[in-house]
mmCIF file of C-alpha atoms in Angstrom:
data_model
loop_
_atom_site.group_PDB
_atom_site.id
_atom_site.type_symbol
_atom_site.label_atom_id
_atom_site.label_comp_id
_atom_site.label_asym_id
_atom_site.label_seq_id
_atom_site.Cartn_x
_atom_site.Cartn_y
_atom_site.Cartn_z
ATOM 1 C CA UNK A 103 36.524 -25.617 109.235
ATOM 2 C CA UNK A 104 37.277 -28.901 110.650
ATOM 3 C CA UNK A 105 36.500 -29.230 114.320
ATOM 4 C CA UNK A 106 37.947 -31.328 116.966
ATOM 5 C CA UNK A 107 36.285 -34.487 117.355
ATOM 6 C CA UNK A 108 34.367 -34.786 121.193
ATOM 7 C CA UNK A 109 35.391 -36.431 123.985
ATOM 8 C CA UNK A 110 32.160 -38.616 124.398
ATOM 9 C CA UNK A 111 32.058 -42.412 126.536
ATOM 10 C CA UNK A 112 29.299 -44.260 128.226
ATOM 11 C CA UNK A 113 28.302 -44.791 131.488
ATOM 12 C CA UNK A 114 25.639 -47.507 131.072
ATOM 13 C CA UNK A 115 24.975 -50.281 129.291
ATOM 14 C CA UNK A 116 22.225 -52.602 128.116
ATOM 15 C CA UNK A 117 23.811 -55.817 128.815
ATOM 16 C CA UNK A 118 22.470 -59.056 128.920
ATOM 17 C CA UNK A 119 21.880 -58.500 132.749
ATOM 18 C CA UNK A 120 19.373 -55.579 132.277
ATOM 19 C CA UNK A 121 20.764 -51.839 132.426
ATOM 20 C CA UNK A 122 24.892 -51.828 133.554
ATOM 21 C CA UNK A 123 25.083 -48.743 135.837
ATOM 22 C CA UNK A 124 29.007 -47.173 135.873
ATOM 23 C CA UNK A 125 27.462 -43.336 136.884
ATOM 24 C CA UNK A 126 29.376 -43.928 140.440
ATOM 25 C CA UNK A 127 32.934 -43.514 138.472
ATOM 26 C CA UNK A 128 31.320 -40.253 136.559
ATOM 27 C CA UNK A 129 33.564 -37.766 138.715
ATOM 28 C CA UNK A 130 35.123 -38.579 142.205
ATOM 29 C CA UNK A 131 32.463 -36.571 144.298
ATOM 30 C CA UNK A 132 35.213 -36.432 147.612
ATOM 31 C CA UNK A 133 37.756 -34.665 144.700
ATOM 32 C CA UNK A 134 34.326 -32.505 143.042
ATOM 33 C CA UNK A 135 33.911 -28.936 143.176
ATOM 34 C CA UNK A 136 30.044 -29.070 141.986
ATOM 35 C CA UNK A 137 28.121 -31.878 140.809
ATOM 36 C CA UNK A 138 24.374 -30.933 139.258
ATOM 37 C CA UNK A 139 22.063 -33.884 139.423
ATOM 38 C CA UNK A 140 18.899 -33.110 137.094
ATOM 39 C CA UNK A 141 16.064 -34.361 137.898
ATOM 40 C CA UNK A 142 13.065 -34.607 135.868
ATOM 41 C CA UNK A 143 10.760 -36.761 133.300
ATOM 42 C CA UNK A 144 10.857 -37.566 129.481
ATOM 43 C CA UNK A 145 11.106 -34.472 127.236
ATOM 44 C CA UNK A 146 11.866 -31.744 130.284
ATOM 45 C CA UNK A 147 15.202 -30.486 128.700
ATOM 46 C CA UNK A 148 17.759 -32.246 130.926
ATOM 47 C CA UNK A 149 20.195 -33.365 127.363
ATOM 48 C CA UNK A 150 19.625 -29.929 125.984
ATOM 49 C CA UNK A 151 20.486 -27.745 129.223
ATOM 50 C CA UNK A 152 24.066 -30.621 129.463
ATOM 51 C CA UNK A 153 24.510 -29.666 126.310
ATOM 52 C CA UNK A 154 24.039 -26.203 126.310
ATOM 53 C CA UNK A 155 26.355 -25.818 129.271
ATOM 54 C CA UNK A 156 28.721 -28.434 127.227
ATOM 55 C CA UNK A 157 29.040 -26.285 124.398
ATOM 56 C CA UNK A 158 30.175 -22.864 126.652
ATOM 57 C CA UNK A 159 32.557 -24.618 127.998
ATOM 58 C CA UNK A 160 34.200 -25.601 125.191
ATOM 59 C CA UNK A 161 33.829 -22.161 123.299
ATOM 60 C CA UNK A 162 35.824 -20.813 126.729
ATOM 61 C CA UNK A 163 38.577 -23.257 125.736
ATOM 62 C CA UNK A 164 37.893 -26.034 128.478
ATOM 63 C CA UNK A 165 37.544 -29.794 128.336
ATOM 64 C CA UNK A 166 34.516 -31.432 128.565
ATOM 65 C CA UNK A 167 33.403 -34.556 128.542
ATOM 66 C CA UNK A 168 30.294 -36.065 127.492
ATOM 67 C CA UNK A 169 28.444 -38.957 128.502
ATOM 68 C CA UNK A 170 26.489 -40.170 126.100
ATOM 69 C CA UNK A 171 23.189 -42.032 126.924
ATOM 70 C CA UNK A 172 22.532 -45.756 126.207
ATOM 71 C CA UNK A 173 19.544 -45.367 124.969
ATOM 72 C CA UNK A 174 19.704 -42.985 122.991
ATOM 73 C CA UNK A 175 23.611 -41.650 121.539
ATOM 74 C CA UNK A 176 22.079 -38.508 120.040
ATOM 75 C CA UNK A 177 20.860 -37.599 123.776
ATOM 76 C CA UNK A 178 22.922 -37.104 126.901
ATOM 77 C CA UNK A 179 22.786 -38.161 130.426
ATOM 78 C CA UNK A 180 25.829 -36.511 131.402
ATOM 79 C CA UNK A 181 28.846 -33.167 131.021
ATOM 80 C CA UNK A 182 31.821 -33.572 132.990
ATOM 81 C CA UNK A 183 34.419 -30.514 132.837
ATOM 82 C CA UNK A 184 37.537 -31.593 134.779
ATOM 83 C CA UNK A 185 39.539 -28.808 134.735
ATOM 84 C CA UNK A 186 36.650 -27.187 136.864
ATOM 85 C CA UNK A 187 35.959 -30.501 139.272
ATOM 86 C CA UNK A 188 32.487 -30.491 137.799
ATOM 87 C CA UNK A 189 29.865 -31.984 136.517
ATOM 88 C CA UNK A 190 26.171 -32.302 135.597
ATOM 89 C CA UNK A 191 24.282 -35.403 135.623
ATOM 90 C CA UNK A 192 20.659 -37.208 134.478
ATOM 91 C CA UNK A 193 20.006 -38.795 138.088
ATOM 92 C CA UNK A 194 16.890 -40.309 136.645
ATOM 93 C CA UNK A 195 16.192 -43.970 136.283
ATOM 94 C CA UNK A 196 17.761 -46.359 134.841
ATOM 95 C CA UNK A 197 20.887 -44.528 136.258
ATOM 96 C CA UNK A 198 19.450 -42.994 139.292
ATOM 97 C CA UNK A 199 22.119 -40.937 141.015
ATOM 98 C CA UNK A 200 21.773 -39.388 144.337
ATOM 99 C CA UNK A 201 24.148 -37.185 146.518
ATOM 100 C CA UNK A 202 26.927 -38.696 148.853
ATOM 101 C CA UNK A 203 27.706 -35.249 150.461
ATOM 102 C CA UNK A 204 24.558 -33.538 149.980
ATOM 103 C CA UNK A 205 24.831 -29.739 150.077
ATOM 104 C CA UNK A 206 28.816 -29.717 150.745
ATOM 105 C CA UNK A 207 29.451 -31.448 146.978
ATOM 106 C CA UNK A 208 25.967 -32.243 145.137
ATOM 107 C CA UNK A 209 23.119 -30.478 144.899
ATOM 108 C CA UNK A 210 19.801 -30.907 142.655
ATOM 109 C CA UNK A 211 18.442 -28.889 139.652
ATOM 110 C CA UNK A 212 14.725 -29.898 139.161
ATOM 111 C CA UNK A 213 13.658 -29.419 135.424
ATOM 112 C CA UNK A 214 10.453 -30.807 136.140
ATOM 113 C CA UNK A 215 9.158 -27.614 137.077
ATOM 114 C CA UNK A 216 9.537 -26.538 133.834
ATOM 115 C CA UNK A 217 6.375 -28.557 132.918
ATOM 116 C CA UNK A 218 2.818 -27.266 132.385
ATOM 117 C CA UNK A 219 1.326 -29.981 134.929
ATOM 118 C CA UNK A 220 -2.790 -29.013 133.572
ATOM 119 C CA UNK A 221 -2.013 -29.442 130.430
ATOM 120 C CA UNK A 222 0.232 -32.581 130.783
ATOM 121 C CA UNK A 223 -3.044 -33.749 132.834
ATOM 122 C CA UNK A 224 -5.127 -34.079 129.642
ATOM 123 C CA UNK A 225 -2.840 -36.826 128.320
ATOM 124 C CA UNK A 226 -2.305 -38.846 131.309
ATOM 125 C CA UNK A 227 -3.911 -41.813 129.860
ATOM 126 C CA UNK A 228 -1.838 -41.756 126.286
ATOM 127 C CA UNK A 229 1.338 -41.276 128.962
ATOM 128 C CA UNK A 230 0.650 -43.999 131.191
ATOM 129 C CA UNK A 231 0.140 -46.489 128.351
ATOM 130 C CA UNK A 232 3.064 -45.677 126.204
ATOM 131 C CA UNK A 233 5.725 -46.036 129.239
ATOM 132 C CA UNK A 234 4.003 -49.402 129.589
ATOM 133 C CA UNK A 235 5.537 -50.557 126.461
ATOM 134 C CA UNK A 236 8.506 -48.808 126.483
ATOM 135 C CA UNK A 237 9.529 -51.427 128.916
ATOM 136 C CA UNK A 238 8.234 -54.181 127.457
ATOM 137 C CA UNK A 239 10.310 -53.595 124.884
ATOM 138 C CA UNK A 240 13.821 -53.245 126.693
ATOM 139 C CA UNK A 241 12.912 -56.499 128.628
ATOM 140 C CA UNK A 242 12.872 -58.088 125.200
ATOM 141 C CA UNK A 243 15.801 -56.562 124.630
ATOM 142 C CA UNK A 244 17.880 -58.002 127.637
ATOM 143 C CA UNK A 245 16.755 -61.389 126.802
ATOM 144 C CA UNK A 246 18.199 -61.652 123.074
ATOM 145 C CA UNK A 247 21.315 -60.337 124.525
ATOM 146 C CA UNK A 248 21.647 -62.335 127.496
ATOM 147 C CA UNK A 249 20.838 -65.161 124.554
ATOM 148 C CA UNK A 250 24.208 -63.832 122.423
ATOM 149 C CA UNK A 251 26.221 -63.448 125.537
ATOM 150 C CA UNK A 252 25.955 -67.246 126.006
ATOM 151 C CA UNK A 253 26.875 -68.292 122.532
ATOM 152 C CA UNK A 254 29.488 -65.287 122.831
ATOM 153 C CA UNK A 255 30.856 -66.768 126.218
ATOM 154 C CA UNK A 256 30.874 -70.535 124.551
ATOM 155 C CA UNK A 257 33.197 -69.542 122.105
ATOM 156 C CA UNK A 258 35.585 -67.658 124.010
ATOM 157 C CA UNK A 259 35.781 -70.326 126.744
ATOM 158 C CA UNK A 260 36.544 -72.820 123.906
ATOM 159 C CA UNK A 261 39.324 -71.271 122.777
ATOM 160 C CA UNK A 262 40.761 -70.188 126.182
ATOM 161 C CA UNK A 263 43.628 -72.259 126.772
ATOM 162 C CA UNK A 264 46.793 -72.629 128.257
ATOM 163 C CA UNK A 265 48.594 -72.586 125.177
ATOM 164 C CA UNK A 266 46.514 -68.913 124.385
ATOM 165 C CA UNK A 267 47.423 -67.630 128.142
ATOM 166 C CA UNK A 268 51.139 -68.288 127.544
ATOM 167 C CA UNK A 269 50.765 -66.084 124.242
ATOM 168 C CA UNK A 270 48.794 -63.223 125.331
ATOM 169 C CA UNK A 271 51.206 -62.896 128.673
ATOM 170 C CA UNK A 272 54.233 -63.342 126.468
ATOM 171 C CA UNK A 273 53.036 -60.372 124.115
ATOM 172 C CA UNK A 274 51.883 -58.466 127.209
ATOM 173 C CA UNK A 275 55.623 -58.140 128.701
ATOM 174 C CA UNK A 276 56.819 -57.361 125.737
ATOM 175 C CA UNK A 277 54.725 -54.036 125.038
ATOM 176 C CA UNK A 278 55.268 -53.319 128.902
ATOM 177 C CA UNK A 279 59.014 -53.258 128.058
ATOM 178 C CA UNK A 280 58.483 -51.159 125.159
ATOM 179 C CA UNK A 281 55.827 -48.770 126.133
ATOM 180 C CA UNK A 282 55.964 -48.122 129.667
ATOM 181 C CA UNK A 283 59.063 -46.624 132.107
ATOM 182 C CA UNK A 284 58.708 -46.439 135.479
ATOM 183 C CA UNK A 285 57.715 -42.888 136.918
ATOM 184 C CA UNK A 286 58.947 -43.829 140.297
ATOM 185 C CA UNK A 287 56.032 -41.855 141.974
ATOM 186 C CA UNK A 288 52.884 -43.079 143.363
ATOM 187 C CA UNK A 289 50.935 -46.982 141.550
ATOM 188 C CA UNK A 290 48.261 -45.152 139.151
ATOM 189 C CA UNK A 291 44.846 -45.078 138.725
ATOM 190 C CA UNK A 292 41.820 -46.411 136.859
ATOM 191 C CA UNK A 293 38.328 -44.785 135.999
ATOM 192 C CA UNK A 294 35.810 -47.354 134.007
ATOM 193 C CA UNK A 295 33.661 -46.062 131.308
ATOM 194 C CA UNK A 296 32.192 -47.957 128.326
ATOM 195 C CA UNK A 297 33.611 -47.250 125.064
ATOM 196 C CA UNK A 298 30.991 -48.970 123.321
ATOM 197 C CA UNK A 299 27.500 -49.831 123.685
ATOM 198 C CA UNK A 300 24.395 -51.697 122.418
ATOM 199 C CA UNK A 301 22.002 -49.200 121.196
ATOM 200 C CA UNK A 302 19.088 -48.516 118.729
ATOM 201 C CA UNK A 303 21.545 -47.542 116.172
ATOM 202 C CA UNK A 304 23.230 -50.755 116.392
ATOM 203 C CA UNK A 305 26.212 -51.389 117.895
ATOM 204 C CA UNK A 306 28.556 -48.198 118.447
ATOM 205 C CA UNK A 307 31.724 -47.680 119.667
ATOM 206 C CA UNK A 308 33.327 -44.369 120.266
ATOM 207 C CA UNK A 309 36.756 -44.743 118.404
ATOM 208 C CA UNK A 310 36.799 -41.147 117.627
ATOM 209 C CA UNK A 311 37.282 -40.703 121.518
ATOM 210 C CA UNK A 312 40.081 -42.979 121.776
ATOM 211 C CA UNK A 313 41.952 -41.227 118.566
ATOM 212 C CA UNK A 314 40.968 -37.657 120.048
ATOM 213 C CA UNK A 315 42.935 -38.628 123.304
ATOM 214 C CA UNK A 316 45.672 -40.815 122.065
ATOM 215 C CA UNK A 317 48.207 -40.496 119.195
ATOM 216 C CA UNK A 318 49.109 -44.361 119.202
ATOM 217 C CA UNK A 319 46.424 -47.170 118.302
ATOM 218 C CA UNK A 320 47.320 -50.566 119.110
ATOM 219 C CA UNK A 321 44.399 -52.590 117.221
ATOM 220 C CA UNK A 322 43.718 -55.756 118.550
ATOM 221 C CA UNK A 323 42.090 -57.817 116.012
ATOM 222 C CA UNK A 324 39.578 -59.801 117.994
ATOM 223 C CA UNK A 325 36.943 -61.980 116.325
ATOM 224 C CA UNK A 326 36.044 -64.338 120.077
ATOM 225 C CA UNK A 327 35.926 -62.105 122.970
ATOM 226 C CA UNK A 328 39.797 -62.605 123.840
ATOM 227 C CA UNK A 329 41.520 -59.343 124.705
ATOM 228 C CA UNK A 330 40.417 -58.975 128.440
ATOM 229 C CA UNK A 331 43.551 -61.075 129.957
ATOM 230 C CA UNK A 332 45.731 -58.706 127.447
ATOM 231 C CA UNK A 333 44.282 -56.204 128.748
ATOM 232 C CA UNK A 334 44.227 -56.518 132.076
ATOM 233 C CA UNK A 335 47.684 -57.850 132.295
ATOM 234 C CA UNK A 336 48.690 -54.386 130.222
ATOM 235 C CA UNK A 337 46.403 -52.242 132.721
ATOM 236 C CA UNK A 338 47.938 -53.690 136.090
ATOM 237 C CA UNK A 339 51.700 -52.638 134.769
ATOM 238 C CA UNK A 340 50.600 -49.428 133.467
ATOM 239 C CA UNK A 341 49.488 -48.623 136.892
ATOM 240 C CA UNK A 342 52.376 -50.408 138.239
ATOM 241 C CA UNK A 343 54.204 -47.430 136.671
ATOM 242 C CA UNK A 344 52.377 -44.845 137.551
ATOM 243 C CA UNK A 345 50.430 -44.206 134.969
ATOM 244 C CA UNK A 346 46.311 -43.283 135.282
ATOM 245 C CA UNK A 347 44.210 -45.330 133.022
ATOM 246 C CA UNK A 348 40.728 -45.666 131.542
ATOM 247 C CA UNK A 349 39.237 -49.189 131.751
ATOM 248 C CA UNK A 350 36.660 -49.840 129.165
ATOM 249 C CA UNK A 351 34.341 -52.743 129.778
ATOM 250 C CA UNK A 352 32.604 -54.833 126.987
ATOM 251 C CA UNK A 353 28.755 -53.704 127.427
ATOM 252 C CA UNK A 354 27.933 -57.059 126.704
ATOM 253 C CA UNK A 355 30.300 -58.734 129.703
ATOM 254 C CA UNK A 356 30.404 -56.134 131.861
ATOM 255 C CA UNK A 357 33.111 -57.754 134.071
ATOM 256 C CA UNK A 358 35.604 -58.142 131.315
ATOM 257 C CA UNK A 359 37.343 -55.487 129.511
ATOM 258 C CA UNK A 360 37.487 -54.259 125.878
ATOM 259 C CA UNK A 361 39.170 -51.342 125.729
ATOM 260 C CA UNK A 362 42.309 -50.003 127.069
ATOM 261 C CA UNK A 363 43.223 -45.725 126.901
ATOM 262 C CA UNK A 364 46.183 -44.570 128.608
ATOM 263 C CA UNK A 365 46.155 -40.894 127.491
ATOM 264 C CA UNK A 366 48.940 -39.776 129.573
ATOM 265 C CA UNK A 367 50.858 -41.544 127.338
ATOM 266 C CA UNK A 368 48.841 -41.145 124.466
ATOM 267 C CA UNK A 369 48.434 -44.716 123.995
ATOM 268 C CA UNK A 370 45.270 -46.967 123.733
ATOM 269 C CA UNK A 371 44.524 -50.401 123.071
ATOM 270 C CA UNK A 372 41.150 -51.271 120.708
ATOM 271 C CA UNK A 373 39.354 -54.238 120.444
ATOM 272 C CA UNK A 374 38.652 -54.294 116.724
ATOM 273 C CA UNK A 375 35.892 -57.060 115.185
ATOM 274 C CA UNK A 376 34.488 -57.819 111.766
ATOM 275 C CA UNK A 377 31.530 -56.710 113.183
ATOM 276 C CA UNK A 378 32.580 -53.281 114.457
ATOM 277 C CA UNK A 379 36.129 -52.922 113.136
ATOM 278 C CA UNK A 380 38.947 -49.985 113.592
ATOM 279 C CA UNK A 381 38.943 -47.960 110.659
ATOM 280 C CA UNK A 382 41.803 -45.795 110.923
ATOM 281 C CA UNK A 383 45.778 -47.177 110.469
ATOM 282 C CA UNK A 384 46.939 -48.364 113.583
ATOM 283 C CA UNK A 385 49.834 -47.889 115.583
ATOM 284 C CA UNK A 386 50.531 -51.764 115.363
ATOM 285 C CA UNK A 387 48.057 -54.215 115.338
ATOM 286 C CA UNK A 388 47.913 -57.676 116.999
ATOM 287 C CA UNK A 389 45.791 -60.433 115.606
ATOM 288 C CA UNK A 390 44.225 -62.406 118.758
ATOM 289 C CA UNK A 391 42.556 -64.671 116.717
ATOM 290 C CA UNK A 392 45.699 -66.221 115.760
ATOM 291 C CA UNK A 393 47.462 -66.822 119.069
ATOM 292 C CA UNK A 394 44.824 -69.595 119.544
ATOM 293 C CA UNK A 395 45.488 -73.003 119.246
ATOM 294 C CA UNK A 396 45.565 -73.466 115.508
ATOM 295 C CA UNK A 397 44.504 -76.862 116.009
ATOM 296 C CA UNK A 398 41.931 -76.123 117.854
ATOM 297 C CA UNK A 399 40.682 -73.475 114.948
ATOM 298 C CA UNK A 400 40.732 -75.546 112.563
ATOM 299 C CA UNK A 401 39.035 -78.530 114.631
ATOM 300 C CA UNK A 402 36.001 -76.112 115.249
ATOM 301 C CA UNK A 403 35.503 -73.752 112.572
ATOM 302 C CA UNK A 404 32.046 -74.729 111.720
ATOM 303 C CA UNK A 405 31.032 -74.476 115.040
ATOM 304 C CA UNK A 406 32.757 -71.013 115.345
ATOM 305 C CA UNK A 407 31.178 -69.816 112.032
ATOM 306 C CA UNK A 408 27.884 -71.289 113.464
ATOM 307 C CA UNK A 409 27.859 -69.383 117.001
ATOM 308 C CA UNK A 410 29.035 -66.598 115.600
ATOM 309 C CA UNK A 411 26.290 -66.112 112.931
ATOM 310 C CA UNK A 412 23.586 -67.239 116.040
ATOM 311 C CA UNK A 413 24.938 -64.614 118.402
ATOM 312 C CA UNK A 414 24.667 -61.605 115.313
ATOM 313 C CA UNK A 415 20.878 -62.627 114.387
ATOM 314 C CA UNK A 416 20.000 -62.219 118.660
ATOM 315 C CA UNK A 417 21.976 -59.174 119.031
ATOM 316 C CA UNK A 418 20.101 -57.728 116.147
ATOM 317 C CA UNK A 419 16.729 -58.756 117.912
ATOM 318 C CA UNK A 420 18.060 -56.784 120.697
ATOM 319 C CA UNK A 421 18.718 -53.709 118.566
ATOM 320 C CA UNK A 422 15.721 -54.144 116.902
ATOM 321 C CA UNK A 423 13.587 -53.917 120.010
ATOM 322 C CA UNK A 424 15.815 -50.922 121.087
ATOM 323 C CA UNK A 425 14.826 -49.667 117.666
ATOM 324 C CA UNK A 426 10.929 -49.770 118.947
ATOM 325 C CA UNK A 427 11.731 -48.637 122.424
ATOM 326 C CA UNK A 428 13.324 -45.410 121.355
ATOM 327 C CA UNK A 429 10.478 -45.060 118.924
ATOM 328 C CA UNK A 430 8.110 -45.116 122.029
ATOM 329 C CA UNK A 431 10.215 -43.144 123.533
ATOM 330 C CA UNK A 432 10.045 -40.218 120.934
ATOM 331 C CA UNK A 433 6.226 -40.546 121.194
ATOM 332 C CA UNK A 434 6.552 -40.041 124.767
ATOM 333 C CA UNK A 435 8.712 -36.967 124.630
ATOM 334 C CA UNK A 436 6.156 -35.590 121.433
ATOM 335 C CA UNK A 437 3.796 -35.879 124.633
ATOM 336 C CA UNK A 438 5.561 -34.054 126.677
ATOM 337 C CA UNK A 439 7.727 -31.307 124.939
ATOM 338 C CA UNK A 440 4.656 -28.792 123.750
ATOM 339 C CA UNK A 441 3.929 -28.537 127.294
ATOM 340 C CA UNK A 442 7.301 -27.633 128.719
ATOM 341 C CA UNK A 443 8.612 -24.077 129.053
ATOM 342 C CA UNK A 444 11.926 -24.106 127.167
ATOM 343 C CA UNK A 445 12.499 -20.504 127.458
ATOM 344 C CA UNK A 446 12.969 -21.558 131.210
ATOM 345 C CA UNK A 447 15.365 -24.405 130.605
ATOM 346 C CA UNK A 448 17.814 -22.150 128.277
ATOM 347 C CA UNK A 449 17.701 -19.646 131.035
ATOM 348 C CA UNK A 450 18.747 -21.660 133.725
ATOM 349 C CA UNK A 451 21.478 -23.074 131.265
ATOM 350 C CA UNK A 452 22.200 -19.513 130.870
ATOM 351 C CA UNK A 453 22.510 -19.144 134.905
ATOM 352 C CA UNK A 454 24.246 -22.054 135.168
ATOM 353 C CA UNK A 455 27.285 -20.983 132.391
ATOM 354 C CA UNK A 456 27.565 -17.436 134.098
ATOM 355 C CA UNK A 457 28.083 -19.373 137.467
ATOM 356 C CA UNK A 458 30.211 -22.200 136.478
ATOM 357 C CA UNK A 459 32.344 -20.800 133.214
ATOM 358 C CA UNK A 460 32.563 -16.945 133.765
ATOM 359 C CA UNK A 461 32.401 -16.873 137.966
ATOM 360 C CA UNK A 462 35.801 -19.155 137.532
ATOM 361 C CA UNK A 463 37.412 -17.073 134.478
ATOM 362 C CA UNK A 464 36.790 -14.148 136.604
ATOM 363 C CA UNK A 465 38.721 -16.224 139.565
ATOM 364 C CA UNK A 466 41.468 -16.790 137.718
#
């Protein structure tokens, strides 16, 4: 039986500024009912007990959310469940996360106690000197991609021009006029999260997520970084009409965005690239690349072809050290995980469903 593909995003980055923290737009804590920060080292259970919890929820018919971790996209950092104003977080580093209303909103579960701390004694040394180059290896990382992001921006600012402004505005009113009516209620809202990311696997985005929460696909075909004026201009008069949005930033310019989802109107806007393209039929698709000066195409395409082929050989650096840090990182955790109590962590999952998922069926 076919199941329903998973709402999963983001919420930090490796960019070429070191790790891109967005955990402060997870869930708006003065709207929360509950939010769970775990605490806790390498291999203590946090992703499985999210999970876990993840999973109930969506057995008892709720929506859930997942964030996916950066480092790892087979591992978790975070569940929201919105229909229940709650959520459960990883507060460790890189994406520390501590209460604003401690006790009235957020409160901590501690899975290091789960830990056999004599036992996890005896390997102290082997610990200590594998988080050592663990990261060595993301600091490598940041500087290949800081590397691309240069060559990236080069290009982009080459071809940003008046003539392309007048283009991308001109095609922005124009799907504003189509799309969007005015609700005549209050200006919407945005959330961020990342849609993509730059990861040990390479790197991802999360189209499924965008097709699981909207019908309509407008692919935007997008070879030099151009989209974010689009986008932004298409953002600012979706909220203009009172419509809530989801901003999506490019993990690799964290300050410019990628993506655009407007599920209420179960519309979103994809940047597609030959590296990472859009897979599915769109809606409509827009090519960016050609609202550029054709001129000025033409006049550089060796330089283009050059950059571009620069910029893909240093972001693979950067995956490839990823590639060794996760590898370090699953030595770590093999460190860890035969002296943690398990048993423990599925029971307070357990605890956790009864009071969260049951206590409000049982509400309602």
């Amino acid at each position: 039986m076919q199941t329903d593909p998973k709402i999963c995003f983001f919420l930090g980055a490796n960019s070429p500024s070191g790790f891109y923290s967005l955990y402060d737009q997870l869930i708006d804590p003065a709207q929360a009912r509950d939010i769970l920060i775990l605490k806790g080292g390498p291999g203590c259970g946090k992703s499985s007990l999210m999970r876990r919890v993840g999973q109930a929820a969506e057995e008892r018919g709720y929506q859930v959310e997942y964030i996916v971790c950066s480092g790892d996209p087979d591992s978790l950092d975070g569940v929201v469940l919105p229909q229940l104003q709650t959520a459960l977080v990883d507060g460790t580093a890189p994406h520390v996360v501590e209460p604003k209303y401690p006790g009235v909103v957020e409160r901590y579960l501690n899975l290091g106690e789960c830990y056999d701390k004599p036992a996890l004694m005896e390997r102290k040394g082997d610990i200590i000197a594998c988080m050592s180059g663990y990261r060595e290896c993301y600091a490598r990382a940041y500087r290949c991609l800081t590397a691309a992001a240069q060559i990236g921006e080069d290009m982009r600012s080459l071809l940003d021009t008046p003539y392309l402004q007048a283009k991308l505005s001109k095609r922005a009113r124009g799907i504003l006029s189509r799309e969007l009516k005015k609700t005549g209620g209050e200006p919407g809202k945005a959330v961020q999260r990342f849609l993509g990311g730059v990861t040990w696997k390479g790197v991802l985005c999360q189209f499924d997520t965008a097709d699981a929460l909207c019908k309509r696909v407008y692919e935007l075909c997008d070879t030099y970084g151009l989209a974010h004026d689009l986008l932004t201009r298409l953002a600012a008069g979706a909220m203009a009409a009172g419509q809530d949005v989801i901003v999506c930033p490019s993990p690799m310019w964290p300050d410019r965005m990628e993506h655009l989802l407007i599920p209420s109107l179960s519309l979103a806007f994809l940047s597609s690239t030959p590296a990472l393209p859009y897979e599915k039929r769109p809606y409509r698709r827009i090519r960016l690349d050609a609202m550029a000066d054709p001129e000025l195409l033409h006049r550089n395409r060796a330089r283009l072809k050059f950059s571009r082929k620069v910029s893909a050989a240093l972001t693979e650096e950067a995956v490839e050290s990823l590639a060794q840090a996760k590898s370090m990182h699953d030595t770590l955790e093999g460190l860890y995980n035969p002296h943690v109590d398990f048993q423990r962590v599925y029971d307070t999952a357990d605890a956790l469903i009864q009071e969260l998922l049951e206590g409000d069926s049982s509400q309602g």
